[in-house]
Coordinates of C-alpha atoms in Angstrom, one line a residue:
Chain S
M1 CA -24.1 -27.5 -7.1
G2 CA -25.1 -24.7 -4.9
I3 CA -24.5 -24.6 -1.1
I4 CA -28.0 -23.4 -0.1
H5 CA -31.3 -23.9 -2.1
I6 CA -34.2 -22.0 -0.8
N7 CA -37.2 -23.4 -2.7
K8 CA -40.6 -21.6 -2.5
V9 CA -40.4 -21.1 1.1
K10 CA -43.4 -19.8 2.9
Y11 CA -43.6 -19.1 6.7
E12 CA -46.6 -18.0 8.7
Y13 CA -46.6 -16.6 12.2
I14 CA -49.9 -17.6 13.7
R15 CA -51.2 -14.9 16.1
R16 CA -53.3 -16.1 18.9
D17 CA -55.5 -14.3 21.5
E18 CA -55.5 -14.9 25.1
E19 CA -57.9 -18.0 24.9
N20 CA -55.4 -19.5 22.3
N21 CA -57.7 -19.1 19.4
V22 CA -56.2 -18.1 16.1
E23 CA -56.6 -14.6 15.5
G24 CA -54.8 -14.1 12.4
I25 CA -51.9 -15.4 10.1
T26 CA -49.1 -13.3 9.2
T27 CA -47.1 -14.5 6.4
A28 CA -43.6 -13.4 7.0
V29 CA -41.9 -15.2 4.1
D30 CA -44.0 -15.6 0.9
G31 CA -42.7 -18.0 -1.7
V32 CA -39.1 -17.0 -1.7
S33 CA -36.7 -19.1 -4.0
L34 CA -32.9 -18.4 -3.7
A35 CA -29.9 -20.3 -4.7
V36 CA -26.4 -19.5 -3.2
E37 CA -23.2 -20.9 -4.6
P38 CA -20.2 -21.7 -2.6
G39 CA -18.0 -18.6 -1.7
E40 CA -20.6 -16.1 -2.7
F41 CA -21.2 -13.0 -0.8
I42 CA -24.9 -12.4 -0.8
A43 CA -26.6 -9.4 0.8
I44 CA -30.3 -9.4 1.6
L45 CA -31.9 -6.0 2.0
G46 CA -35.2 -4.9 3.3
H47 CA -36.8 -2.4 5.9
N48 CA -38.3 -3.6 9.0
G49 CA -40.7 -6.5 8.8
S50 CA -39.9 -7.4 5.3
G51 CA -39.2 -11.0 6.3
K52 CA -35.3 -11.0 6.0
S53 CA -34.5 -12.2 9.5
T54 CA -37.2 -14.9 9.4
L55 CA -35.7 -16.2 6.1
A56 CA -32.3 -16.3 7.7
K57 CA -33.4 -18.2 10.7
H58 CA -34.6 -20.9 8.1
I59 CA -31.2 -21.5 6.8
N60 CA -29.9 -22.2 10.3
A61 CA -32.9 -24.6 11.0
I62 CA -34.0 -22.6 13.8
L63 CA -37.4 -22.0 12.0
Y64 CA -38.9 -24.6 9.6
P65 CA -40.9 -23.5 6.6
S66 CA -44.6 -23.9 6.6
E67 CA -44.5 -24.7 2.8
G68 CA -41.5 -25.4 0.5
S69 CA -38.0 -26.5 1.6
V70 CA -34.6 -25.3 2.5
V71 CA -31.6 -27.6 1.5
V72 CA -28.2 -26.7 2.9
D73 CA -25.2 -28.5 1.5
G74 CA -27.4 -31.3 0.4
M75 CA -29.2 -31.8 3.7
D76 CA -33.0 -30.8 4.1
T77 CA -33.3 -28.6 7.2
Q78 CA -36.6 -30.5 8.1
D79 CA -34.5 -33.6 8.7
E80 CA -34.0 -34.1 12.4
E81 CA -31.0 -36.1 11.8
H82 CA -29.0 -33.5 10.3
L83 CA -29.8 -30.8 12.6
L84 CA -26.5 -30.3 14.3
Q85 CA -24.6 -30.9 11.0
I86 CA -26.7 -28.0 9.3
R87 CA -26.0 -25.7 12.1
Q88 CA -22.4 -26.5 12.0
T89 CA -22.4 -25.9 8.2
A90 CA -24.4 -22.7 8.3
G91 CA -23.3 -20.7 11.4
M92 CA -25.3 -17.7 12.4
V93 CA -24.2 -14.4 14.0
F94 CA -27.2 -12.3 15.6
Q95 CA -27.9 -8.6 16.0
N96 CA -27.4 -8.2 19.8
P97 CA -23.7 -8.8 20.6
D98 CA -24.6 -9.2 24.4
N99 CA -27.1 -11.8 23.8
Q100 CA -25.1 -14.3 21.9
I101 CA -21.8 -14.4 24.0
I102 CA -21.9 -17.3 26.2
G103 CA -18.5 -17.7 27.6
Q104 CA -17.2 -15.5 30.5
I105 CA -14.0 -14.6 28.7
V106 CA -13.5 -14.4 25.0
E107 CA -11.6 -17.5 24.3
E108 CA -14.1 -19.6 26.3
D109 CA -16.8 -18.3 24.1
V110 CA -15.1 -19.0 20.9
G111 CA -14.5 -22.6 22.2
F112 CA -18.3 -23.2 23.0
G113 CA -19.2 -24.3 19.6
P114 CA -16.3 -26.7 19.1
E115 CA -17.1 -28.0 22.7
N116 CA -20.7 -28.7 21.8
M117 CA -19.5 -30.5 18.7
G118 CA -17.3 -32.8 20.6
V119 CA -14.0 -31.6 19.2
P120 CA -10.9 -32.9 21.2
T121 CA -9.4 -30.4 23.5
K122 CA -6.2 -29.9 21.7
E123 CA -7.9 -29.0 18.5
I124 CA -10.2 -26.5 20.2
W125 CA -7.4 -24.6 21.3
E126 CA -6.1 -24.4 17.8
R127 CA -9.5 -23.5 16.4
V128 CA -9.8 -20.8 18.9
K129 CA -6.4 -19.3 18.1
E130 CA -6.9 -19.4 14.3
S131 CA -10.4 -17.9 14.4
L132 CA -9.7 -15.1 16.9
K133 CA -6.8 -14.3 14.6
A134 CA -8.9 -14.3 11.6
V135 CA -11.1 -11.5 13.0
G136 CA -8.0 -9.7 14.7
M137 CA -9.2 -10.3 18.2
Y138 CA -6.4 -12.5 19.3
E139 CA -4.8 -10.0 21.7
Y140 CA -8.1 -9.8 23.6
R141 CA -8.5 -13.6 24.0
S142 CA -8.5 -13.4 27.9
Y143 CA -10.8 -10.3 28.2
S144 CA -14.2 -10.3 29.7
P145 CA -16.8 -9.6 26.9
N146 CA -18.4 -6.9 29.0
K147 CA -15.1 -5.0 28.5
L148 CA -15.1 -4.9 24.8
S149 CA -16.7 -2.4 22.4
G150 CA -19.9 -3.4 20.4
G151 CA -17.8 -3.9 17.2
Q152 CA -15.3 -6.0 19.1
K153 CA -18.0 -8.2 20.7
Q154 CA -19.7 -8.8 17.2
R155 CA -16.2 -9.8 15.8
V156 CA -15.9 -12.2 18.7
S157 CA -19.2 -13.7 17.8
I158 CA -18.0 -14.0 14.1
A159 CA -14.9 -15.8 15.5
S160 CA -17.2 -18.1 17.7
V161 CA -19.0 -19.1 14.5
I162 CA -15.8 -19.5 12.4
A163 CA -14.5 -22.0 15.0
M164 CA -17.2 -24.5 14.0
H165 CA -15.5 -24.3 10.6
P166 CA -18.7 -23.5 8.9
K167 CA -19.0 -23.4 5.0
C168 CA -21.5 -20.5 5.3
I169 CA -22.1 -17.7 7.7
I170 CA -25.6 -16.0 7.9
L171 CA -25.3 -12.6 9.6
D172 CA -28.5 -11.3 10.8
E173 CA -28.2 -7.5 11.0
P174 CA -24.7 -7.9 12.8
T175 CA -24.2 -4.1 12.6
A176 CA -27.6 -2.8 13.6
M177 CA -26.6 -2.0 17.1
L178 CA -23.2 -0.7 16.5
D179 CA -21.7 2.8 15.9
P180 CA -20.0 3.6 12.4
M181 CA -16.6 2.5 13.7
G182 CA -17.8 -0.7 14.9
R183 CA -19.9 -1.4 11.6
R184 CA -16.7 -0.9 9.5
E185 CA -14.8 -3.2 11.7
V186 CA -17.4 -5.9 11.4
I187 CA -17.8 -5.5 7.6
R188 CA -14.1 -5.4 7.1
A189 CA -13.7 -8.9 9.0
V190 CA -16.7 -10.4 6.9
R191 CA -15.1 -9.3 3.7
A192 CA -11.7 -10.7 4.7
L193 CA -13.1 -14.0 5.5
N194 CA -15.2 -14.1 2.3
D195 CA -12.0 -13.3 0.3
V196 CA -9.4 -15.3 2.3
E197 CA -11.2 -18.2 3.5
K198 CA -14.0 -18.3 0.9
I199 CA -16.6 -18.8 3.4
T200 CA -20.0 -18.2 1.8
M201 CA -21.5 -15.0 3.5
I202 CA -25.1 -14.1 3.6
L203 CA -25.3 -10.5 5.1
I204 CA -28.7 -9.4 6.2
T205 CA -28.8 -5.5 6.7
H206 CA -30.5 -2.2 6.0
Y207 CA -27.4 -0.3 5.5
M208 CA -26.8 0.4 2.1
E209 CA -23.1 1.1 2.4
E210 CA -22.6 -2.5 3.5
V211 CA -24.1 -3.9 0.4
I212 CA -21.9 -2.6 -2.4
Y213 CA -19.0 -5.3 -1.8
A214 CA -21.6 -8.1 -2.3
D215 CA -21.7 -10.4 -5.3
R216 CA -25.3 -10.4 -5.4
V217 CA -28.0 -8.3 -3.6
F218 CA -31.6 -9.4 -3.0
V219 CA -34.1 -6.8 -1.8
M220 CA -37.1 -8.2 0.2
D221 CA -40.4 -6.6 0.7
K222 CA -43.5 -8.0 2.4
G223 CA -42.1 -11.3 2.5
K224 CA -41.1 -11.6 -1.1
V225 CA -37.9 -10.9 -3.2
A226 CA -38.8 -7.7 -4.9
M227 CA -35.5 -7.1 -6.6
G228 CA -32.4 -9.1 -7.3
G229 CA -28.9 -8.7 -9.0
T230 CA -25.4 -7.2 -8.7
P231 CA -25.2 -4.1 -6.3
K232 CA -24.6 -2.0 -9.7
E233 CA -27.9 -3.3 -11.2
I234 CA -29.9 -2.9 -8.0
F235 CA -28.5 0.6 -7.2
S236 CA -29.3 1.8 -11.0
R237 CA -32.9 1.4 -10.0
V238 CA -33.0 4.3 -7.6
S239 CA -36.7 5.3 -7.8
E240 CA -37.7 1.6 -7.4
L241 CA -35.5 1.4 -4.2
R242 CA -37.4 4.4 -2.9
D243 CA -40.8 2.9 -3.6
L244 CA -39.7 0.1 -1.3
R245 CA -38.7 2.7 1.5
L246 CA -35.1 2.1 1.1
D247 CA -32.2 4.6 0.7
V248 CA -29.4 4.2 -1.7
P249 CA -25.9 5.0 -0.7
Q250 CA -25.0 8.7 -0.6
V251 CA -22.8 8.7 -3.6
T252 CA -25.3 6.7 -5.8
E253 CA -27.9 9.3 -4.6
L254 CA -25.8 12.2 -5.7
A255 CA -25.0 10.6 -9.0
Y256 CA -28.7 9.9 -9.5
E257 CA -29.9 13.4 -8.7
L258 CA -27.0 14.9 -11.0
K259 CA -28.2 12.6 -13.6
C260 CA -31.7 13.8 -13.3
A261 CA -30.3 17.2 -13.5
G262 CA -28.9 16.7 -16.9
V263 CA -25.4 15.5 -16.1
P264 CA -24.5 12.5 -18.4
L265 CA -23.5 10.1 -15.8
P266 CA -23.6 6.2 -16.0
D267 CA -26.2 4.1 -13.7
G268 CA -25.2 2.4 -10.7
I269 CA -22.2 4.4 -9.3
L270 CA -21.4 3.0 -6.1
T271 CA -18.2 4.6 -4.6
R272 CA -16.5 8.0 -4.4
E273 CA -13.8 7.0 -6.9
E274 CA -16.2 5.8 -9.4
L275 CA -18.1 9.2 -9.1
T276 CA -14.9 11.4 -9.4
Q277 CA -13.9 9.3 -12.5
A278 CA -17.3 9.7 -14.1
L279 CA -17.3 13.3 -13.3
Q280 CA -13.8 13.8 -14.7
K281 CA -14.9 12.2 -17.9
V282 CA -18.0 14.5 -18.2
K283 CA -15.6 17.5 -17.6
K284 CA -13.3 16.3 -20.5
L285 CA -16.2 15.9 -22.8
R286 CA -17.4 19.3 -22.0
D287 CA -14.2 21.2 -22.2
P288 CA -11.7 19.0 -24.1
H289 CA -8.9 21.7 -23.8
S290 CA -8.5 21.9 -20.2
Chain D
M1 CA -3.9 -25.9 41.7
D2 CA -7.1 -27.8 40.4
P3 CA -10.3 -26.0 41.5
R4 CA -11.7 -29.4 42.7
T5 CA -8.9 -29.8 45.4
K6 CA -9.6 -26.3 46.5
L7 CA -13.4 -27.0 46.7
L8 CA -13.2 -30.3 48.5
G9 CA -10.4 -29.0 50.7
T10 CA -12.6 -26.1 51.7
L11 CA -15.4 -28.4 52.4
V12 CA -13.4 -30.7 54.5
Y13 CA -12.0 -27.8 56.3
L14 CA -15.4 -26.2 57.1
V15 CA -16.9 -29.5 58.3
S16 CA -13.7 -30.2 60.4
L17 CA -14.5 -26.9 62.4
F18 CA -17.8 -28.4 63.6
L19 CA -16.4 -31.8 64.7
F20 CA -15.0 -30.7 68.2
A21 CA -15.3 -27.7 70.5
S22 CA -12.0 -27.4 72.2
L23 CA -9.1 -25.1 72.4
P24 CA -6.5 -27.3 70.9
V25 CA -8.4 -28.2 68.0
Y26 CA -9.1 -24.5 67.2
A27 CA -5.5 -23.7 67.8
L28 CA -4.6 -26.5 65.1
A29 CA -7.3 -25.3 62.6
A30 CA -6.1 -21.8 62.9
V31 CA -2.3 -22.7 62.3
F32 CA -3.5 -24.8 59.3
L33 CA -5.4 -21.9 58.0
I34 CA -2.3 -19.5 58.4
F35 CA -0.3 -22.2 56.9
V36 CA -2.5 -22.4 53.8
M37 CA -2.8 -18.5 53.6
I38 CA 1.0 -18.1 53.6
L39 CA 1.0 -20.6 50.7
S40 CA -1.6 -18.8 48.8
K41 CA 0.1 -15.5 48.9
V42 CA -3.1 -13.7 49.3
P43 CA -2.4 -10.5 51.1
F44 CA -3.5 -10.7 54.7
S45 CA -5.4 -7.3 54.3
Y46 CA -7.6 -8.7 51.7
M47 CA -8.5 -11.8 53.9
V48 CA -9.5 -9.2 56.8
K49 CA -11.7 -7.2 54.5
G50 CA -13.8 -10.2 53.8
L51 CA -14.7 -10.3 57.4
K52 CA -16.2 -6.8 57.5
P53 CA -19.5 -7.5 56.0
V54 CA -20.2 -10.2 58.6
L55 CA -18.7 -8.1 61.4
F56 CA -22.1 -7.4 62.8
F57 CA -23.3 -10.9 62.7
L58 CA -20.2 -12.0 64.4
V59 CA -20.5 -9.5 67.3
F60 CA -24.2 -10.4 67.6
T61 CA -23.5 -14.1 67.9
I62 CA -20.9 -13.6 70.4
M63 CA -22.9 -11.4 72.6
M64 CA -25.9 -13.8 72.5
N65 CA -23.9 -16.7 73.6
M66 CA -22.2 -14.7 76.2
F67 CA -25.5 -13.5 77.8
L68 CA -27.9 -16.2 77.2
V69 CA -26.0 -19.2 78.2
K70 CA -26.9 -20.3 81.6
G71 CA -24.4 -21.6 84.1
E72 CA -22.1 -20.3 86.9
V73 CA -22.4 -16.7 87.1
I74 CA -19.1 -14.9 87.2
W75 CA -20.2 -11.1 86.4
T76 CA -23.6 -9.4 86.6
F77 CA -24.4 -6.1 84.8
W78 CA -28.0 -4.7 85.3
K79 CA -30.0 -7.7 84.0
L80 CA -27.5 -9.3 82.1
Q81 CA -25.4 -12.1 83.4
V82 CA -22.1 -13.4 82.1
T83 CA -21.5 -17.1 82.8
R84 CA -18.5 -19.2 82.6
E85 CA -20.2 -21.4 80.1
G86 CA -21.3 -18.5 78.1
L87 CA -17.9 -17.0 77.9
R88 CA -16.5 -20.4 76.7
Q89 CA -19.3 -21.0 74.2
S90 CA -19.0 -17.5 72.7
F91 CA -15.3 -17.9 72.2
Y92 CA -15.7 -21.0 70.5
M93 CA -18.6 -19.6 68.4
G94 CA -16.5 -16.6 67.4
A95 CA -13.3 -18.6 66.6
R96 CA -15.5 -21.0 64.7
L97 CA -17.0 -18.2 62.6
I98 CA -14.0 -16.4 61.9
L99 CA -12.3 -19.5 60.7
L100 CA -15.2 -20.5 58.6
I101 CA -15.3 -17.0 56.8
L102 CA -11.6 -16.9 56.5
G103 CA -11.4 -20.5 55.0
S104 CA -14.1 -19.8 52.4
N105 CA -12.8 -16.5 51.4
L106 CA -9.5 -18.1 50.8
M107 CA -11.1 -20.4 48.2
T108 CA -13.1 -17.6 46.4
L109 CA -10.2 -15.3 46.4
T110 CA -7.8 -17.7 44.7
T111 CA -10.4 -19.3 42.1
T112 CA -12.1 -17.7 39.2
P113 CA -15.8 -18.2 39.1
T114 CA -15.6 -20.1 35.9
R115 CA -13.2 -22.7 37.4
L116 CA -15.1 -22.9 40.4
T117 CA -18.3 -23.7 38.4
N118 CA -16.2 -26.3 36.6
A119 CA -15.2 -27.9 39.8
I120 CA -18.8 -28.0 41.2
E121 CA -19.8 -29.7 38.0
A122 CA -17.1 -32.2 38.3
V123 CA -17.6 -32.8 42.0
M124 CA -21.4 -33.3 41.5
K125 CA -20.8 -35.6 38.7
P126 CA -21.8 -38.9 40.5
L127 CA -25.3 -37.3 41.2
R128 CA -26.1 -37.8 37.7
L129 CA -27.0 -41.3 38.5
I130 CA -29.9 -40.2 40.5
K131 CA -30.8 -38.0 37.5
V132 CA -29.7 -34.6 38.8
P133 CA -29.0 -32.5 35.6
V134 CA -25.6 -31.6 36.9
H135 CA -24.2 -30.2 33.6
E136 CA -27.3 -28.0 33.2
I137 CA -26.9 -26.6 36.5
A138 CA -23.4 -25.6 36.1
M139 CA -24.1 -24.2 32.6
M140 CA -27.0 -22.1 34.4
M141 CA -24.4 -20.8 37.0
S142 CA -21.9 -19.7 34.5
I143 CA -24.4 -18.0 32.2
A144 CA -26.0 -16.3 35.4
L145 CA -22.5 -15.2 36.3
R146 CA -22.0 -13.8 32.6
F147 CA -25.1 -11.8 32.8
I148 CA -24.7 -10.3 36.3
P149 CA -22.9 -7.2 35.0
I150 CA -25.1 -6.9 32.0
L151 CA -28.3 -6.8 34.1
L152 CA -26.7 -4.3 36.4
D153 CA -25.9 -1.9 33.7
E154 CA -29.4 -2.4 32.5
T155 CA -30.9 -1.6 35.9
D156 CA -28.9 1.6 36.1
K157 CA -30.2 2.6 32.6
I158 CA -33.8 1.7 33.4
M159 CA -33.7 3.7 36.7
K160 CA -32.3 6.7 34.9
A161 CA -34.8 6.3 32.1
Q162 CA -37.7 6.3 34.9
M163 CA -36.0 9.1 36.8
A164 CA -36.0 11.3 33.6
R165 CA -39.7 10.7 33.6
G166 CA -40.1 11.8 37.1
A167 CA -39.9 8.8 39.0
D168 CA -38.5 9.2 42.7
F169 CA -36.4 6.5 44.2
E170 CA -35.0 8.3 47.0
S171 CA -37.6 9.7 49.3
G172 CA -40.2 8.0 51.5
N173 CA -40.0 5.2 54.0
L174 CA -38.9 1.5 53.4
I175 CA -42.2 0.5 52.0
K176 CA -42.6 3.4 49.7
K177 CA -39.1 3.1 48.6
A178 CA -39.7 -0.7 47.7
K179 CA -42.9 0.3 45.9
S180 CA -41.1 2.7 43.8
M181 CA -38.9 0.0 42.5
I182 CA -41.7 -1.6 40.7
P183 CA -41.4 0.5 37.5
V184 CA -37.7 -0.7 37.3
L185 CA -38.3 -4.3 38.1
V186 CA -41.0 -4.8 35.4
P187 CA -38.9 -3.6 32.4
L188 CA -35.9 -5.3 33.7
F189 CA -37.7 -8.7 33.8
I190 CA -39.0 -8.3 30.3
S191 CA -35.8 -7.6 29.1
A192 CA -34.1 -10.4 31.0
F193 CA -36.8 -12.9 29.4
R194 CA -36.0 -11.4 26.0
R195 CA -32.4 -11.7 26.4
A196 CA -32.9 -15.4 27.7
N197 CA -34.8 -16.0 24.4
D198 CA -32.1 -14.6 22.3
L199 CA -29.3 -16.5 24.2
A200 CA -31.2 -19.8 23.8
M201 CA -31.4 -19.2 20.0
A202 CA -27.8 -18.3 20.0
M203 CA -26.7 -21.3 21.9
E204 CA -28.8 -23.5 19.7
A205 CA -27.4 -22.0 16.6
R206 CA -23.9 -23.0 17.9
C207 CA -25.0 -26.7 18.2
Y208 CA -25.6 -26.7 22.0
H209 CA -27.5 -29.8 22.9
G210 CA -26.9 -30.6 26.5
G211 CA -24.1 -32.0 28.0
K212 CA -24.1 -35.2 26.0
G213 CA -21.1 -35.7 23.5
R214 CA -19.6 -32.4 24.8
T215 CA -15.8 -32.0 25.0
Q216 CA -14.2 -29.5 27.2
M217 CA -11.8 -26.6 26.3
K218 CA -10.3 -26.4 29.6
P219 CA -10.6 -29.9 31.2
L220 CA -9.6 -30.3 34.9
K221 CA -6.5 -32.0 35.4
Y222 CA -4.9 -33.0 38.7
A223 CA -1.1 -32.2 39.1
G224 CA 1.3 -33.3 41.6
R225 CA 0.6 -30.4 44.0
D226 CA -2.9 -31.6 44.2
Y227 CA -2.0 -35.0 45.4
I228 CA 0.3 -33.4 48.1
A229 CA -2.5 -31.1 49.0
Y230 CA -4.9 -34.1 49.5
V231 CA -2.2 -35.8 51.8
V232 CA -1.8 -32.7 53.8
L233 CA -5.4 -32.3 54.1
L234 CA -5.7 -36.0 55.3
L235 CA -2.8 -35.4 57.7
Y236 CA -4.6 -32.4 59.0
L237 CA -8.0 -34.3 59.4
T238 CA -6.4 -37.1 61.4
G239 CA -4.5 -34.8 63.5
L240 CA -7.5 -32.8 64.2
I241 CA -9.7 -36.0 65.1
L242 CA -6.8 -37.4 67.5
L243 CA -6.5 -34.1 69.1
G244 CA -10.3 -33.7 69.5
K245 CA -10.5 -37.0 71.2
Y246 CA -7.6 -36.6 73.5
S247 CA -7.9 -32.9 74.0
A248 CA -9.1 -33.2 77.7
E249 CA -6.1 -35.3 78.5
L250 CA -3.7 -33.0 76.6
L251 CA -4.9 -30.0 78.5
K252 CA -4.5 -31.9 81.8
L253 CA -1.0 -32.8 80.8
L254 CA -0.2 -29.0 80.1
G255 CA -1.6 -28.2 83.5
I256 CA -4.7 -26.0 82.2

């Protein structure tokens, strides 16, 4: 039994002119179906305007599908009754770290979710402690969020979601506004939570390097799922990705170009280590005596 | 100490300053304030610094009272007359203002804004009966406090961006300067609204649904010292009222 079922979801933005007449309809998500198993690490890729963020907001019941349905842990998101429970099951981390931190100091922000859920005071403190430790921000618990770096702020945001004990976390381009250092920090935290706590992760991004650790990758284009599969499968299809205006990781690109130039390399090389190994193999084949 | 105690204490103190206008009462109020100041361990220089911004206002009020109150003239200078009543009035006014400012400074210097917001929410709770959205007001205050530094930063950024495009914020008279702020304010407002929208979504995503069924991470709890503080406050207030009532007799006794 999967944790999230997205069933032929369609979402339309209705554009209106100044007199409130319908000017046009933009279909942001167009008939997407997805099923996510508990504990999976899913990545959704796509360039700007491909509908990936809109899709993410459906899982958290911030947006409702115009057609189709989204079921989170057996609860339909259209069901008003389950609204709070759905938001607790599927936590969400947004793009801008400044605009999602509510508390004036770190620990207060992490406590905000449990406070809303009506968790008793003593347990709130326990939850705050364990979630800040899980993202490695416990030493900063009494800092003002304004004094933290972008990566640290985003880790606090993740801790704030973990404190609600979700089964699944949706990260909507959490690294888009961060520098490379911050990006690494955040992705490391996300992977650790997926590995250790077995929290289902749905990472929405347009950085290819972040995707290689995912169990499955979906590429969205014009509101539809254009490609789906393991990172290896996806990144073997370099030319297709380019048609969707997406880059592949540098290493993969290098391997692809080498292959086009006639070097016999396997498809879908993702890391530097893989490439070195493959190249060494090639070297041995060509020159067995060295 | 519990912020509610401080808030209520400060309020009572401020009101007490306006109850009577007589020398012994102010002496008592000043002694009480000094006593609390010593207990709070706030350095005296900090307290005095708080007086600086209102210094002009203070001098102005004293002057106005000194020259404009009519009565027995004791000293004339050009067209200005200083009267006995005016002198007394200005002394009371000055003392009242100084104690007022020092008293409220003492509270803000010893309480974090978060705790103060919590206290305001707790103290205003009875107003919920007449449908005042107390929790929402407190939440708004704490969010405003959280976003002040962010918006200041942003103002700075926008000003630099506009300066890079040749905007001039320094020259010209006051009206011209005010007009030149428009290209800063418009983007600032737009971004503030965008932030508000994002924040609302983030709050909803974390199950925020108003004050109903909410628990508190840092609930306010009265400790022994708070009860002691209330008793001291009550003693002070009774003492002050008694002193105010019988101050004339007291002054006579002392022969002043």
